[in-house]
PDB file of C-alpha atoms in Angstrom:
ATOM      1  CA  UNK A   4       0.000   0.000   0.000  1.00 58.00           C
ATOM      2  CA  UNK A   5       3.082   2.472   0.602  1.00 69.00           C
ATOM      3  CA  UNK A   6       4.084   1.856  -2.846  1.00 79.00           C
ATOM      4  CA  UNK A   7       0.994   2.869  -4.555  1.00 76.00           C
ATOM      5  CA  UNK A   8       0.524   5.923  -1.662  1.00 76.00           C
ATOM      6  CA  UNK A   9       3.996   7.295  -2.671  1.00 81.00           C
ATOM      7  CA  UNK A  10       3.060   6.650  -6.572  1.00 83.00           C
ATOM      8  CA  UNK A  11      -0.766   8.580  -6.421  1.00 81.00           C
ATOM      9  CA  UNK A  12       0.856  11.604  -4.446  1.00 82.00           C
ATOM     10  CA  UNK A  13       1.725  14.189  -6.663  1.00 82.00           C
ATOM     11  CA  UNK A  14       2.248  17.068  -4.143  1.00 82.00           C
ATOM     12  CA  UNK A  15       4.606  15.496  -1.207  1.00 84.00           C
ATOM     13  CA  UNK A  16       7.917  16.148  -1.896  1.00 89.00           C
ATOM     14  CA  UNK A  17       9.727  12.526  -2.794  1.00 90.00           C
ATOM     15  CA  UNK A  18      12.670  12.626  -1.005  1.00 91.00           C
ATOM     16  CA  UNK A  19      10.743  13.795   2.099  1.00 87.00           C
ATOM     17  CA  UNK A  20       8.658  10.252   1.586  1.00 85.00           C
ATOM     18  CA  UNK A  21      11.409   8.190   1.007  1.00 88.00           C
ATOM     19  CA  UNK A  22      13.506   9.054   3.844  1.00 86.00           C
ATOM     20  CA  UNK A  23      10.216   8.868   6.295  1.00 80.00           C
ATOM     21  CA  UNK A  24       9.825   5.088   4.625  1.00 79.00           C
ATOM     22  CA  UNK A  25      13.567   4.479   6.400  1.00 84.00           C
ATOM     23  CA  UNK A  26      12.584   6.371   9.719  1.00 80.00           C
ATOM     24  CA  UNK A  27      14.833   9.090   8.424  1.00 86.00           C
ATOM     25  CA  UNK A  28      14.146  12.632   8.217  1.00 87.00           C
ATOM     26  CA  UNK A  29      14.440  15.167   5.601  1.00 87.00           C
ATOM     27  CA  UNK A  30      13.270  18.903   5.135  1.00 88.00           C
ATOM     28  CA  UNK A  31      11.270  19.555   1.684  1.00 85.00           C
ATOM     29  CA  UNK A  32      13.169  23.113   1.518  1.00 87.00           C
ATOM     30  CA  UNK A  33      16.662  20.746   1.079  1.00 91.00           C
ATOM     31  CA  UNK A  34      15.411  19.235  -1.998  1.00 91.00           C
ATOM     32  CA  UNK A  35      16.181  22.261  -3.784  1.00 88.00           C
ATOM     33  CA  UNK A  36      13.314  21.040  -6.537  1.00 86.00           C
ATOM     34  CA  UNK A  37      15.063  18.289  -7.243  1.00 88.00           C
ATOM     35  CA  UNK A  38      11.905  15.640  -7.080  1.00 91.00           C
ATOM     36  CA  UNK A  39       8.900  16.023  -9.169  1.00 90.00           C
ATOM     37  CA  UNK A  40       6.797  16.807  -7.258  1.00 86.00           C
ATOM     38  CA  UNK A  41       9.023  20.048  -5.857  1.00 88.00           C
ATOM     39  CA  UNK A  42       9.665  21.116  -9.291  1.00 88.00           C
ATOM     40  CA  UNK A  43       6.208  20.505 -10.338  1.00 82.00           C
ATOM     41  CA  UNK A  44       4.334  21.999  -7.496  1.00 79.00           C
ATOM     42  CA  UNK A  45       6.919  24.944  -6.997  1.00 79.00           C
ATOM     43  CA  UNK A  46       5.004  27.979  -7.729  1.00 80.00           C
ATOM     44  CA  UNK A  47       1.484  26.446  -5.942  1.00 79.00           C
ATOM     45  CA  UNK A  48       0.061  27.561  -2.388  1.00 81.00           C
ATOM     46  CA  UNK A  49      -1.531  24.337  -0.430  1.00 81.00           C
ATOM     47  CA  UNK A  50      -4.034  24.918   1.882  1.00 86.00           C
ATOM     48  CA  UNK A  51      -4.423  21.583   4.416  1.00 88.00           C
ATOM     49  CA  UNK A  52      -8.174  21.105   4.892  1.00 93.00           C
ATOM     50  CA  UNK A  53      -9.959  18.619   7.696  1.00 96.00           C
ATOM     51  CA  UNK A  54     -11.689  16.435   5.479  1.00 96.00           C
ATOM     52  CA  UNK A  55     -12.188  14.060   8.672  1.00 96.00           C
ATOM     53  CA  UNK A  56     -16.369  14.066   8.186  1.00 96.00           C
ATOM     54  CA  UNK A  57     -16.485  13.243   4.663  1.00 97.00           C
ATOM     55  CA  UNK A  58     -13.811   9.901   5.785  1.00 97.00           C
ATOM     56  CA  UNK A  59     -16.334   9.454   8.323  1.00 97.00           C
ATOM     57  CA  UNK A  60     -19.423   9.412   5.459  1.00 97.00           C
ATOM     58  CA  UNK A  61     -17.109   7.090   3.169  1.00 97.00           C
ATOM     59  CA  UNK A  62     -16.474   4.982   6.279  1.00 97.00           C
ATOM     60  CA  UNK A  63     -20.238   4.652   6.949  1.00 96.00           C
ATOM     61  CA  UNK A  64     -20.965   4.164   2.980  1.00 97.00           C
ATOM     62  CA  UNK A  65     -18.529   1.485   2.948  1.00 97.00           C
ATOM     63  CA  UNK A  66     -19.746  -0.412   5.986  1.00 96.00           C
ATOM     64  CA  UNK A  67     -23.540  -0.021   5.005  1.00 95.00           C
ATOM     65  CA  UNK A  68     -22.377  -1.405   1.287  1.00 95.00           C
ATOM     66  CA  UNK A  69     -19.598  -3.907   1.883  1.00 89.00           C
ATOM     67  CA  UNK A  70     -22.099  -7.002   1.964  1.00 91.00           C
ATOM     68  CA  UNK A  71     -23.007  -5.731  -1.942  1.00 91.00           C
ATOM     69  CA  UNK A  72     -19.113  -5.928  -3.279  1.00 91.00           C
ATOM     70  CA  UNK A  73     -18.941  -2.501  -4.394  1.00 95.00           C
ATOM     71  CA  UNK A  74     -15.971  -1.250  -5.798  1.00 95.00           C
ATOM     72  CA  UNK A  75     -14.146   2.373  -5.123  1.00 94.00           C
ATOM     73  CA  UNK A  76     -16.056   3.476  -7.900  1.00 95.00           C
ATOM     74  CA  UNK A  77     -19.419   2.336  -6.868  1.00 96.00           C
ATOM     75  CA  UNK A  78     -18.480   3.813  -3.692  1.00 97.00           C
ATOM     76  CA  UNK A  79     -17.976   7.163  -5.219  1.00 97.00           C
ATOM     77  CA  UNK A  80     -20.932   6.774  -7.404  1.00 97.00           C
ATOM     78  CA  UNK A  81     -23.242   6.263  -4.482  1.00 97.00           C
ATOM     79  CA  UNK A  82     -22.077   9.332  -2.792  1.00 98.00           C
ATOM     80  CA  UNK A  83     -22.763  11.515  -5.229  1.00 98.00           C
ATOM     81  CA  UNK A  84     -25.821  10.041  -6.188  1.00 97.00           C
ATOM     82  CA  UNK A  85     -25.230   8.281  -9.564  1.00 97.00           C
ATOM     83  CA  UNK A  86     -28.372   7.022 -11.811  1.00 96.00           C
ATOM     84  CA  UNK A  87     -26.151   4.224 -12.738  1.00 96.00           C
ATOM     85  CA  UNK A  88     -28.098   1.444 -13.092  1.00 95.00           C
ATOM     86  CA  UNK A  89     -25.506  -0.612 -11.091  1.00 92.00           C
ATOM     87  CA  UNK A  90     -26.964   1.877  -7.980  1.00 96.00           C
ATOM     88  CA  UNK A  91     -30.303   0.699  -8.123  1.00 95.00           C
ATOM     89  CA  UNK A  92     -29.306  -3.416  -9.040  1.00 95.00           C
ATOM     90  CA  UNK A  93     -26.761  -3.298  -5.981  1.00 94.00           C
ATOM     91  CA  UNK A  94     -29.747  -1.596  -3.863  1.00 95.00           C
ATOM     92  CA  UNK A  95     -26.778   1.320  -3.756  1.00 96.00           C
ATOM     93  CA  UNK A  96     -29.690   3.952  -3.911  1.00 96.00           C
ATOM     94  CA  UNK A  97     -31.386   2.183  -0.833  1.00 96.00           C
ATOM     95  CA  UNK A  98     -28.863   3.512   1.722  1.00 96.00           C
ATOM     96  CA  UNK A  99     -28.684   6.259   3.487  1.00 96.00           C
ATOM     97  CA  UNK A 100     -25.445   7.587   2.357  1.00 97.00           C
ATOM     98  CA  UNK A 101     -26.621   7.446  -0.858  1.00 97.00           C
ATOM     99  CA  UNK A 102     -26.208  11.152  -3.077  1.00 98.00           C
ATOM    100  CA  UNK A 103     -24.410  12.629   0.507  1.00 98.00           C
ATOM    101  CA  UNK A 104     -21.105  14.055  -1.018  1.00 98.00           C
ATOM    102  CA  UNK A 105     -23.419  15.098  -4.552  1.00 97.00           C
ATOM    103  CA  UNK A 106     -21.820  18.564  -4.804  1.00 97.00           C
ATOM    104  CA  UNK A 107     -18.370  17.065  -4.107  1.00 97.00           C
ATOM    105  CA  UNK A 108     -15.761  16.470  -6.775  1.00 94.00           C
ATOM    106  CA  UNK A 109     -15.381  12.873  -7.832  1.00 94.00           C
ATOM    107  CA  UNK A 110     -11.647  13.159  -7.793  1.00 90.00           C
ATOM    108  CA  UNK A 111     -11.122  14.550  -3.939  1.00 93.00           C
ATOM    109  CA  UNK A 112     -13.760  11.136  -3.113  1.00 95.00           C
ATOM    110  CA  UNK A 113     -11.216   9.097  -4.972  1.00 93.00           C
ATOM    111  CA  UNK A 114      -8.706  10.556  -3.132  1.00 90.00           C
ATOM    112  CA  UNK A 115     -10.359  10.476   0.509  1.00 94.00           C
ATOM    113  CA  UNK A 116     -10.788   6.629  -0.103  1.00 94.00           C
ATOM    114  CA  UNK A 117      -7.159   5.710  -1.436  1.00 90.00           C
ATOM    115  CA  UNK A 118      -6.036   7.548   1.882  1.00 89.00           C
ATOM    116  CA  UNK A 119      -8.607   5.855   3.898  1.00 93.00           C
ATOM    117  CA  UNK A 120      -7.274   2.142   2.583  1.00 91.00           C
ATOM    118  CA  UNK A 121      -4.066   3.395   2.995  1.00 85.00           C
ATOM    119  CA  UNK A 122      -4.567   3.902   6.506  1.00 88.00           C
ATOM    120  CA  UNK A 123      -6.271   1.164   7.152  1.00 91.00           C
ATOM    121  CA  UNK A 124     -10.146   2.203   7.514  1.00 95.00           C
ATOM    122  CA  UNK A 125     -10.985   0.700   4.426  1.00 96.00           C
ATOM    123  CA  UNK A 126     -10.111  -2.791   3.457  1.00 95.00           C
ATOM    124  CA  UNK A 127      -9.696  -3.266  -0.306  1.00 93.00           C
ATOM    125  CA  UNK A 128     -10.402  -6.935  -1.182  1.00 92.00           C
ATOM    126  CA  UNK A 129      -8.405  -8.057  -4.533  1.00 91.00           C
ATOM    127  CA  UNK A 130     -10.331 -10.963  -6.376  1.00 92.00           C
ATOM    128  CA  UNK A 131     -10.313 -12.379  -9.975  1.00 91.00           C
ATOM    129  CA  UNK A 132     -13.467 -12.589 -11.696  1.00 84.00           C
ATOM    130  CA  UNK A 133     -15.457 -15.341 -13.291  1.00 85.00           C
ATOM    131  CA  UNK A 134     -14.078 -14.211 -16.517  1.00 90.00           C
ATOM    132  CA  UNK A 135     -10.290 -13.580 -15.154  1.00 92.00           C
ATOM    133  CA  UNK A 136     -10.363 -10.029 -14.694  1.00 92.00           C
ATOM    134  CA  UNK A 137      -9.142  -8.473 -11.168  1.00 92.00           C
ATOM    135  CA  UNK A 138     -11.818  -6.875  -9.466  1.00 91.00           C
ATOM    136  CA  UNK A 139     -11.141  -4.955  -5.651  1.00 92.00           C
ATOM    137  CA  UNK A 140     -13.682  -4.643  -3.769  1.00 95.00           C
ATOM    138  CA  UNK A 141     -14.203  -2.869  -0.161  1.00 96.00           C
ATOM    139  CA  UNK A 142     -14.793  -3.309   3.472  1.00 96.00           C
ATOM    140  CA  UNK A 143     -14.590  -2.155   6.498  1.00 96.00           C
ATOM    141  CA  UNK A 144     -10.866  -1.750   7.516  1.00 95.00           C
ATOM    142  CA  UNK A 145      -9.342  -3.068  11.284  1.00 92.00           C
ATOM    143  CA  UNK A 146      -8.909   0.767  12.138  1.00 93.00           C
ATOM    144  CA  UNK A 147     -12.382   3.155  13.823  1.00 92.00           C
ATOM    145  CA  UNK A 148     -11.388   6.970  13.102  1.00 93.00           C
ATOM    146  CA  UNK A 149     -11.435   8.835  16.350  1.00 91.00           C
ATOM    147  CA  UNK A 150     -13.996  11.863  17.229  1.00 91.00           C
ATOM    148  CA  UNK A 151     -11.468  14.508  16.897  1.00 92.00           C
ATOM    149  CA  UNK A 152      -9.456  15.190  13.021  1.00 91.00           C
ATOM    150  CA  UNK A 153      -7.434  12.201  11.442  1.00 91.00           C
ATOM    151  CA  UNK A 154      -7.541  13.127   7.625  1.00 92.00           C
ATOM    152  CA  UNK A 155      -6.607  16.359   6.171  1.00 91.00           C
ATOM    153  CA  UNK A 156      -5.476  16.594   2.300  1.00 88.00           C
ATOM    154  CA  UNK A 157      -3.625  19.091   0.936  1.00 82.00           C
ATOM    155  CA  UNK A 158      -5.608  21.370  -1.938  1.00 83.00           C
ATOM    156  CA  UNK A 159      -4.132  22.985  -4.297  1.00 73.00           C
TER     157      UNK A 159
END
């Protein structure tokens, strides 16, 4: 899971998540732009925001859903209220959660649940089809947020 955390993030600086792998650490301002992501993102101002209820929501979607095998794209679907017919044949459209993060980009949903199986509050479930294809699917991970903030993303 590090491997594909360190691959998706295009706004940590590399070096800074490669030495924090090895328990080292290392200040973004000694890169000196030498990564990627420092060269890329060197003219950008980040703003950190809590997005600690919307993991909740996702949390809830995904343990109300699980039973269904829904994928991280029905997941997002059914939390922003898709007419998919897959919503209504999974009884998607049934739960609660259903249409909750609707005025939410589908990208920062994708991104909320990669972090959240990354951390361990998602499960992702890798399988291979009846007709040999991989399929993931989610569940509920080993790990119950806590009341006060544990996810905040970095915006651009």
């Amino acid at each position: 899971m590090q491997v594909m955390a360190y691959c998706e993030n295009d706004i940590d600086c590399r070096r800074v998540l490669i030495m924090s792998y090895f328990g080292e650490r290392f200040k973004q301002s000694d890169c000196k732009r030498y990564c990627d992501n420092c060269c890329r993102t060197a003219n950008f101002q980040f703003e950190e925001r809590d997005m600690s209820d919307y993991a909740r929501t996702v949390i809830r979607a995904v343990n109300s859903a699980y039973m269904k095998q829904v994928t991280l794209n029905m997941i997002t679907d059914m939390l922003k209220g898709s007419k998919a017919k897959a919503m209504s044949s999974h009884g998607l459209t049934e739960l609660s959660e259903y249409g909750v993060l609707k005025d939410m980009p589908k990208v920062d949903i994708d991104r909320i649940i990669k972090q959240l199986i990354w951390d361990h509050y998602i499960d992702e479930k890798i399988e291979i089809s009846f007709h040999g294809s991989i399929v993931s699917f989610l569940s509920p991970g080993n790990r119950v947020p806590p009341n006060n903030t544990f996810l905040t993303l970095k915006f651009a």
